[in-house]
Short mmCIF file of C-alpha atoms in Angstrom, two decimals:
data_model
loop_
_atom_site.label_atom_id
_atom_site.label_comp_id
_atom_site.label_asym_id
_atom_site.label_seq_id
_atom_site.Cartn_x
_atom_site.Cartn_y
_atom_site.Cartn_z
CA UNK A 1 86.50 226.18 -28.14
CA UNK A 2 82.83 227.13 -28.36
CA UNK A 3 83.79 230.10 -30.58
CA UNK A 4 85.78 227.80 -32.90
CA UNK A 5 82.87 225.37 -33.07
CA UNK A 6 80.44 228.14 -33.96
CA UNK A 7 82.76 229.52 -36.65
CA UNK A 8 83.30 226.01 -38.01
CA UNK A 9 79.56 225.47 -38.29
CA UNK A 10 79.06 228.81 -40.03
CA UNK A 11 81.91 228.05 -42.42
CA UNK A 12 80.48 224.61 -43.20
CA UNK A 13 77.12 226.24 -43.90
CA UNK A 14 78.78 228.65 -46.30
CA UNK A 15 77.70 231.64 -44.22
CA UNK A 16 81.01 232.97 -43.00
CA UNK A 17 84.44 231.79 -43.92
CA UNK A 18 87.63 233.49 -45.09
CA UNK A 19 86.95 236.18 -47.68
CA UNK A 20 83.19 235.65 -47.36
CA UNK A 21 83.35 236.94 -43.80
CA UNK A 22 85.02 240.12 -45.04
CA UNK A 23 82.50 240.47 -47.84
CA UNK A 24 79.54 240.05 -45.53
CA UNK A 25 80.88 242.75 -43.26
CA UNK A 26 81.87 245.26 -45.95
CA UNK A 27 79.46 247.95 -47.04
CA UNK A 28 80.05 249.57 -50.44
CA UNK A 29 78.87 253.18 -50.71
CA UNK A 30 78.52 254.24 -54.34
CA UNK A 31 78.00 257.82 -55.51
CA UNK A 32 76.51 258.28 -58.99
CA UNK A 33 74.00 260.32 -60.97
CA UNK A 34 72.12 257.53 -62.76
CA UNK A 35 68.55 258.36 -61.78
CA UNK A 36 66.40 258.20 -64.95
CA UNK A 37 64.44 255.05 -65.82
CA UNK A 38 66.95 253.36 -68.11
CA UNK A 39 69.90 254.50 -65.99
CA UNK A 40 68.39 253.20 -62.73
CA UNK A 41 67.71 249.82 -64.32
CA UNK A 42 71.30 249.65 -65.57
CA UNK A 43 72.95 250.46 -62.24
CA UNK A 44 70.57 248.00 -60.59
CA UNK A 45 72.46 245.24 -62.42
CA UNK A 46 75.66 246.20 -60.61
CA UNK A 47 73.88 246.44 -57.27
CA UNK A 48 72.44 242.94 -57.73
CA UNK A 49 75.82 241.52 -58.77
CA UNK A 50 77.55 242.96 -55.72
CA UNK A 51 74.79 241.85 -53.37
CA UNK A 52 75.10 238.30 -54.69
CA UNK A 53 78.81 238.43 -53.84
CA UNK A 54 77.94 239.21 -50.22
CA UNK A 55 78.45 242.98 -50.12
CA UNK A 56 76.02 245.58 -48.79
CA UNK A 57 75.26 248.23 -51.40
CA UNK A 58 74.71 251.77 -50.12
CA UNK A 59 73.26 253.83 -52.95
CA UNK A 60 74.26 257.51 -53.05
CA UNK A 61 72.40 258.78 -56.11
CA UNK A 62 72.50 262.53 -56.82
CA UNK A 63 70.32 263.72 -59.69
CA UNK A 64 70.73 266.79 -61.87
CA UNK A 65 73.15 268.77 -63.99
CA UNK A 66 74.72 265.85 -65.88
CA UNK A 67 76.73 265.03 -62.76
CA UNK A 68 77.47 268.58 -61.55
CA UNK A 69 75.37 268.11 -58.41
CA UNK A 70 77.01 264.74 -57.77
CA UNK A 71 80.50 266.27 -58.01
CA UNK A 72 79.54 268.94 -55.48
CA UNK A 73 78.29 266.24 -53.11
CA UNK A 74 81.47 264.21 -53.66
CA UNK A 75 83.74 267.14 -52.76
CA UNK A 76 81.78 267.65 -49.55
CA UNK A 77 82.08 263.97 -48.63
CA UNK A 78 85.82 263.80 -49.29
CA UNK A 79 86.59 267.04 -47.43
CA UNK A 80 84.59 265.83 -44.42
CA UNK A 81 86.54 262.57 -44.36
CA UNK A 82 83.61 260.44 -45.48
CA UNK A 83 84.64 259.54 -49.03
CA UNK A 84 82.42 256.91 -50.69
CA UNK A 85 83.89 253.56 -51.67
CA UNK A 86 83.43 254.44 -55.33
CA UNK A 87 82.18 257.41 -57.31
CA UNK A 88 81.15 258.03 -60.91
CA UNK A 89 83.83 260.25 -62.46
CA UNK A 90 85.17 260.60 -65.97
CA UNK A 91 87.74 262.23 -68.22
CA UNK A 92 90.44 264.57 -66.85
CA UNK A 93 88.67 264.64 -63.47
CA UNK A 94 90.05 261.15 -62.82
CA UNK A 95 93.60 262.49 -62.92
CA UNK A 96 92.59 265.54 -60.87
CA UNK A 97 91.34 263.36 -58.02
CA UNK A 98 94.35 261.05 -58.29
CA UNK A 99 96.72 264.03 -57.97
CA UNK A 100 95.15 264.80 -54.59
CA UNK A 101 96.30 261.44 -53.27
CA UNK A 102 92.85 260.19 -52.31
CA UNK A 103 92.43 257.30 -54.76
CA UNK A 104 93.59 253.69 -54.46
CA UNK A 105 95.10 251.63 -57.32
CA UNK A 106 93.19 248.60 -58.61
CA UNK A 107 95.96 247.02 -60.72
CA UNK A 108 95.52 243.60 -59.11
CA UNK A 109 92.21 243.04 -60.95
CA UNK A 110 93.13 244.85 -64.17
CA UNK A 111 95.44 242.27 -65.70
CA UNK A 112 93.71 241.98 -69.09
CA UNK A 113 92.27 245.48 -69.38
CA UNK A 114 94.89 247.04 -71.63
CA UNK A 115 94.31 244.60 -74.47
CA UNK A 116 90.54 244.81 -74.05
CA UNK A 117 90.07 248.59 -74.04
CA UNK A 118 90.35 251.15 -76.85
CA UNK A 119 93.74 252.91 -76.40
CA UNK A 120 92.10 256.36 -76.11
CA UNK A 121 90.04 255.11 -73.18
CA UNK A 122 92.65 252.92 -71.50
CA UNK A 123 94.96 255.88 -70.90
CA UNK A 124 92.16 257.82 -69.20
CA UNK A 125 91.82 255.06 -66.58
CA UNK A 126 95.42 255.56 -65.43
CA UNK A 127 97.19 257.91 -63.05
CA UNK A 128 100.93 257.67 -62.29
CA UNK A 129 101.14 254.36 -64.13
CA UNK A 130 98.36 252.69 -62.15
CA UNK A 131 94.74 251.86 -62.91
CA UNK A 132 92.59 253.97 -60.61
CA UNK A 133 89.27 253.76 -62.48
CA UNK A 134 87.06 251.09 -64.03
CA UNK A 135 85.09 252.02 -67.17
CA UNK A 136 81.49 250.92 -67.66
CA UNK A 137 80.50 251.51 -71.24
CA UNK A 138 80.86 253.77 -74.25
CA UNK A 139 78.18 256.27 -75.18
CA UNK A 140 78.25 257.83 -78.60
CA UNK A 141 77.23 261.47 -78.29
CA UNK A 142 76.67 262.38 -81.96
CA UNK A 143 73.25 260.76 -82.37
CA UNK A 144 70.02 262.21 -83.75
CA UNK A 145 66.86 260.42 -82.56
CA UNK A 146 63.81 260.55 -84.83
CA UNK A 147 60.23 259.47 -84.14
CA UNK A 148 59.48 257.24 -87.12
CA UNK A 149 55.75 258.00 -87.22
CA UNK A 150 56.51 261.74 -87.22
CA UNK A 151 59.01 261.29 -90.04
CA UNK A 152 56.53 259.25 -92.07
CA UNK A 153 53.74 261.76 -91.46
CA UNK A 154 55.97 264.60 -92.64
CA UNK A 155 57.01 262.60 -95.69
CA UNK A 156 60.68 263.15 -94.97
CA UNK A 157 63.80 260.99 -95.11
CA UNK A 158 66.58 260.50 -92.57
CA UNK A 159 68.88 263.52 -93.02
CA UNK A 160 72.59 263.05 -93.67
CA UNK A 161 73.45 266.72 -94.33
CA UNK A 162 72.35 270.00 -92.74
CA UNK A 163 70.29 271.07 -95.77
CA UNK A 164 68.47 267.73 -95.58
CA UNK A 165 67.98 268.17 -91.84
CA UNK A 166 66.40 271.60 -92.21
CA UNK A 167 64.19 270.28 -95.00
CA UNK A 168 62.89 267.53 -92.68
CA UNK A 169 62.37 270.03 -89.85
CA UNK A 170 60.35 272.28 -92.16
CA UNK A 171 58.18 269.36 -93.27
CA UNK A 172 57.51 268.35 -89.64
CA UNK A 173 56.60 271.92 -88.77
CA UNK A 174 54.22 272.11 -91.72
CA UNK A 175 52.63 268.82 -90.58
CA UNK A 176 51.95 270.29 -87.12
CA UNK A 177 54.78 268.43 -85.40
CA UNK A 178 57.29 270.12 -83.07
CA UNK A 179 60.50 269.51 -85.09
CA UNK A 180 63.06 269.33 -82.27
CA UNK A 181 62.76 268.36 -78.60
CA UNK A 182 65.40 270.24 -76.65
CA UNK A 183 66.14 270.62 -72.97
CA UNK A 184 67.16 273.88 -71.39
CA UNK A 185 70.38 273.14 -69.50
CA UNK A 186 73.93 274.31 -70.33
CA UNK A 187 75.27 270.80 -70.91
CA UNK A 188 72.50 270.15 -73.43
CA UNK A 189 73.34 273.40 -75.23
CA UNK A 190 76.99 272.31 -75.34
CA UNK A 191 76.06 268.83 -76.60
CA UNK A 192 74.25 270.31 -79.59
CA UNK A 193 77.04 272.79 -80.26
CA UNK A 194 79.79 270.15 -80.21
CA UNK A 195 77.71 268.02 -82.59
CA UNK A 196 77.81 270.89 -85.06
CA UNK A 197 81.56 271.36 -84.47
CA UNK A 198 82.05 267.65 -85.22
CA UNK A 199 80.06 268.02 -88.44
CA UNK A 200 82.95 270.14 -89.75
CA UNK A 201 85.24 267.11 -89.55
CA UNK A 202 87.06 265.16 -86.83
CA UNK A 203 90.34 267.03 -87.48
CA UNK A 204 88.59 270.38 -87.05
CA UNK A 205 86.96 269.09 -83.86
CA UNK A 206 90.29 267.92 -82.39
CA UNK A 207 92.07 271.19 -83.21
CA UNK A 208 89.23 273.22 -81.75
CA UNK A 209 88.09 271.29 -78.68
CA UNK A 210 91.02 269.04 -77.77
CA UNK A 211 93.98 271.24 -78.76
CA UNK A 212 92.09 274.53 -78.20
CA UNK A 213 93.91 275.96 -81.22
CA UNK A 214 93.17 279.69 -81.38
CA UNK A 215 93.31 279.90 -85.16
CA UNK A 216 90.70 277.15 -85.45
CA UNK A 217 88.53 278.63 -82.71
CA UNK A 218 88.39 282.02 -84.48
CA UNK A 219 88.05 280.69 -88.02
CA UNK A 220 85.22 281.42 -90.44
CA UNK A 221 84.30 277.75 -90.16
CA UNK A 222 83.68 278.25 -86.44
CA UNK A 223 81.54 281.29 -87.22
CA UNK A 224 79.56 278.96 -89.48
CA UNK A 225 79.14 276.53 -86.55
CA UNK A 226 77.41 279.23 -84.49
CA UNK A 227 75.30 280.24 -87.50
CA UNK A 228 74.09 276.64 -87.88
CA UNK A 229 73.30 276.37 -84.17
CA UNK A 230 71.27 279.59 -84.39
CA UNK A 231 69.27 278.17 -87.29
CA UNK A 232 68.61 274.92 -85.39
CA UNK A 233 67.30 276.98 -82.47
CA UNK A 234 64.50 278.21 -84.67
CA UNK A 235 62.90 274.76 -84.40
CA UNK A 236 62.84 274.60 -80.55
CA UNK A 237 59.62 274.99 -78.57
CA UNK A 238 59.16 277.84 -76.10
CA UNK A 239 58.93 275.53 -73.09
CA UNK A 240 62.47 274.15 -73.15
CA UNK A 241 63.80 276.32 -70.29
CA UNK A 242 65.03 274.10 -67.47
CA UNK A 243 63.79 270.91 -69.15
CA UNK A 244 65.75 267.73 -68.33
CA UNK A 245 67.09 265.65 -71.20
CA UNK A 246 64.89 262.64 -70.45
CA UNK A 247 61.76 264.81 -70.60
CA UNK A 248 62.85 265.96 -74.05
CA UNK A 249 63.38 262.30 -74.99
CA UNK A 250 59.87 261.54 -73.73
CA UNK A 251 58.53 264.14 -76.19
CA UNK A 252 60.05 262.15 -79.05
CA UNK A 253 58.93 258.82 -77.57
CA UNK A 254 55.34 260.06 -77.25
CA UNK A 255 55.27 261.69 -80.69
CA UNK A 256 55.02 265.22 -79.32
CA UNK A 257 58.26 266.09 -81.12
CA UNK A 258 60.05 264.71 -84.13
CA UNK A 259 63.77 264.74 -83.33
CA UNK A 260 66.31 265.10 -80.52
CA UNK A 261 70.07 265.59 -80.47
CA UNK A 262 71.33 263.41 -77.63
CA UNK A 263 73.86 260.74 -76.78
CA UNK A 264 72.80 257.11 -76.82
CA UNK A 265 71.85 257.06 -73.15
CA UNK A 266 68.57 258.37 -74.60
CA UNK A 267 68.12 254.95 -76.24
CA UNK A 268 67.80 253.48 -72.77
CA UNK A 269 64.68 255.62 -72.33
CA UNK A 270 63.19 254.32 -75.58
CA UNK A 271 63.95 250.75 -74.51
CA UNK A 272 62.48 251.33 -71.06
CA UNK A 273 59.31 252.62 -72.75
CA UNK A 274 59.02 249.44 -74.83
CA UNK A 275 59.96 251.13 -78.11
CA UNK A 276 61.96 249.39 -80.83
CA UNK A 277 64.57 250.90 -83.12
CA UNK A 278 63.61 250.90 -86.77
CA UNK A 279 59.94 250.39 -85.88
CA UNK A 280 59.13 253.17 -83.42
CA UNK A 281 62.20 255.35 -83.70
CA UNK A 282 65.34 255.81 -85.74
CA UNK A 283 68.78 256.50 -84.35
CA UNK A 284 70.67 258.39 -87.02
CA UNK A 285 74.11 259.92 -86.93
CA UNK A 286 74.15 263.73 -86.60
CA UNK A 287 74.36 265.21 -90.14
CA UNK A 288 77.87 265.15 -91.66
CA UNK A 289 79.36 263.10 -88.77
CA UNK A 290 79.11 259.55 -90.14
CA UNK A 291 82.91 259.12 -90.19
CA UNK A 292 83.40 260.39 -86.62
CA UNK A 293 82.51 259.28 -83.10
CA UNK A 294 82.40 261.46 -79.98
CA UNK A 295 82.77 259.17 -76.99
CA UNK A 296 81.54 259.57 -73.43
CA UNK A 297 82.76 256.98 -70.95
CA UNK A 298 81.44 256.65 -67.41
CA UNK A 299 83.84 255.21 -64.84
CA UNK A 300 84.07 254.52 -61.14
CA UNK A 301 87.11 255.67 -59.20
CA UNK A 302 87.92 254.18 -55.82
CA UNK A 303 88.65 256.30 -52.75
CA UNK A 304 90.86 255.58 -49.78
CA UNK A 305 88.75 254.37 -46.89
CA UNK A 306 89.62 255.84 -43.51
CA UNK A 307 93.21 256.47 -44.53
CA UNK A 308 93.87 253.04 -46.07
CA UNK A 309 96.34 253.19 -48.94
CA UNK A 310 95.17 249.96 -50.56
CA UNK A 311 91.84 249.05 -52.11
CA UNK A 312 89.46 247.03 -49.94
CA UNK A 313 88.22 243.60 -51.06
CA UNK A 314 84.88 245.19 -51.88
CA UNK A 315 86.43 247.87 -54.06
CA UNK A 316 88.47 245.31 -55.98
CA UNK A 317 85.41 243.09 -56.42
CA UNK A 318 83.46 246.10 -57.70
CA UNK A 319 86.15 246.98 -60.26
CA UNK A 320 86.46 243.37 -61.41
CA UNK A 321 82.69 243.02 -61.76
CA UNK A 322 82.40 246.22 -63.81
CA UNK A 323 84.89 244.96 -66.40
CA UNK A 324 83.53 241.41 -66.62
CA UNK A 325 82.08 240.58 -70.07
CA UNK A 326 78.79 239.45 -68.55
CA UNK A 327 78.21 242.71 -66.67
CA UNK A 328 79.41 244.82 -69.58
CA UNK A 329 76.79 243.21 -71.79
CA UNK A 330 73.83 243.47 -69.42
CA UNK A 331 74.63 247.00 -68.25
CA UNK A 332 74.80 248.36 -71.79
CA UNK A 333 71.63 246.55 -72.83
CA UNK A 334 69.77 248.55 -70.19
CA UNK A 335 71.75 251.77 -70.48
CA UNK A 336 71.57 252.21 -74.26
CA UNK A 337 75.35 252.21 -74.57
CA UNK A 338 77.80 249.65 -75.95
CA UNK A 339 80.36 247.74 -73.86
CA UNK A 340 83.65 249.57 -73.38
CA UNK A 341 85.33 246.19 -73.26
CA UNK A 342 86.25 245.09 -76.77
CA UNK A 343 85.09 241.73 -78.04
CA UNK A 344 81.88 241.45 -76.01
CA UNK A 345 79.29 239.67 -78.24
CA UNK A 346 76.79 242.09 -79.79
CA UNK A 347 74.16 239.55 -80.86
CA UNK A 348 71.71 240.59 -78.11
CA UNK A 349 71.95 244.28 -79.00
CA UNK A 350 69.64 246.23 -81.30
CA UNK A 351 70.54 247.70 -84.66
CA UNK A 352 71.48 251.08 -83.15
CA UNK A 353 74.02 249.52 -80.81
CA UNK A 354 75.43 247.29 -83.53
CA UNK A 355 75.91 250.34 -85.75
CA UNK A 356 77.53 252.19 -82.85
CA UNK A 357 80.00 249.35 -82.27
CA UNK A 358 80.83 249.02 -85.98
CA UNK A 359 81.27 252.78 -86.35
CA UNK A 360 83.44 252.86 -83.23
CA UNK A 361 85.90 250.35 -84.68
CA UNK A 362 86.11 252.33 -87.93
CA UNK A 363 86.57 255.64 -86.10
CA UNK A 364 89.32 254.23 -83.86
CA UNK A 365 91.33 253.10 -86.88
CA UNK A 366 90.62 256.25 -88.94
CA UNK A 367 91.43 258.78 -86.22
CA UNK A 368 87.84 259.94 -85.89
CA UNK A 369 87.42 258.69 -82.31
CA UNK A 370 87.28 261.88 -80.23
CA UNK A 371 86.40 262.75 -76.61
CA UNK A 372 83.22 264.69 -75.89
CA UNK A 373 83.75 268.17 -74.50
CA UNK A 374 80.17 268.48 -73.29
CA UNK A 375 80.45 265.31 -71.24
CA UNK A 376 83.70 265.88 -69.43
CA UNK A 377 86.05 263.87 -71.63
CA UNK A 378 88.03 266.50 -73.57
CA UNK A 379 89.00 269.28 -71.14
CA UNK A 380 89.33 269.96 -67.40
CA UNK A 381 86.35 271.60 -65.72
CA UNK A 382 87.65 275.17 -65.87
CA UNK A 383 88.11 275.34 -69.65
CA UNK A 384 85.03 273.23 -70.40
CA UNK A 385 82.93 275.41 -68.08
CA UNK A 386 84.15 278.63 -69.67
CA UNK A 387 83.37 277.33 -73.17
CA UNK A 388 79.97 276.13 -71.99
CA UNK A 389 79.20 279.62 -70.68
CA UNK A 390 79.98 281.10 -74.10
CA UNK A 391 77.68 278.64 -75.87
CA UNK A 392 74.83 279.04 -73.39
CA UNK A 393 75.06 282.84 -73.52
CA UNK A 394 74.89 282.69 -77.30
CA UNK A 395 71.88 280.37 -77.27
CA UNK A 396 70.02 282.50 -74.75
CA UNK A 397 70.65 285.91 -76.30
CA UNK A 398 70.73 287.67 -79.65
CA UNK A 399 74.53 287.69 -79.72
CA UNK A 400 75.99 287.41 -83.24
CA UNK A 401 78.26 284.54 -84.26
CA UNK A 402 81.43 286.62 -84.73
CA UNK A 403 81.18 288.02 -81.20
CA UNK A 404 80.63 284.51 -79.86
CA UNK A 405 83.74 283.24 -81.63
CA UNK A 406 85.90 285.92 -80.00
CA UNK A 407 84.46 285.02 -76.61
CA UNK A 408 85.16 281.35 -77.37
CA UNK A 409 88.86 281.98 -77.99
CA UNK A 410 89.11 283.87 -74.70
CA UNK A 411 87.29 281.11 -72.80
CA UNK A 412 89.69 278.47 -74.17
CA UNK A 413 92.53 280.15 -72.28
CA UNK A 414 90.86 279.57 -68.92
CA UNK A 415 92.95 277.46 -66.57
#
């Protein structure tokens, strides 16, 4: 009777009753690789939302390698029987983990998702007919960031073609400005390379990097892609080796460099530094890619906890929160992305994000909405890794473009 009285008092006080008791007791361990300034602020929104719902957030952040280090840590956790509640995974890897029978479905909170997600993204969230992942936001990869003061000093204009781009780079160099800020990691090499592939047209991109069509991979147009990349390299600084992407972004933010090829997560760094688009920096589409859109979508998948086949209340609450319009808006405002959920109001977003959203809708309808290879959306790890090795070898050697193309075709056959 005393126990009932105590529980009744706690329930009346709103401290412990029904689902709230479960929530208060459940700890949510989340593995991710959001560790830069803008990224940390964005994921902090989710942490705060879950904490307000009564859950204990256990942060498992693993920096480095665009998620490669995090995936290594995840494999170790799962093999040891200590899988996190949720983990940041994307693209074909979602289906890979689902095929191992370690994920739980979250259909019960995904009732309106299908009509509120782009079709190309909705299908990625499924495995065996069930939702097993919740998407956060959409990052456009084919962006070129430009320091406005550097552009003005050089007397250049925003480039829309490669000849215009090289003309701007030459003017910046002549004005004593480092033309391009570039990091020195394989995924950054691949990001630049796929931008140039996309500049040959969305159909060419899909045949080459989604279909892995050998004829396209060995074409003269692909030789031209490598030639263009080699020319772009001539505007890098000597200190790029091992440099993280956000440090390259900081070079543009601080005016030490003029331009950077990077997805719109870089915009989160500009925002975090108090910079404004149009005033301090310009986000332009990579030359010759205005009709296309390479997407990168971060998602959380949900792992079985101690052999349970169903999602826990905390996991379901996490998935539901991620796809709520309110969270989608605030997360993307900090992250530099746009909401993956369609129809979220864009009035609070800057001009770059508004352009990204408008271009996304056009690209979806026109067939120019394509998955990023460099960011784990287009191919499984084996093929993507083999292609990345080819690109990085090319960019760190004197290899000629025709030799690189032959190596590319061979790498595409990797299973």
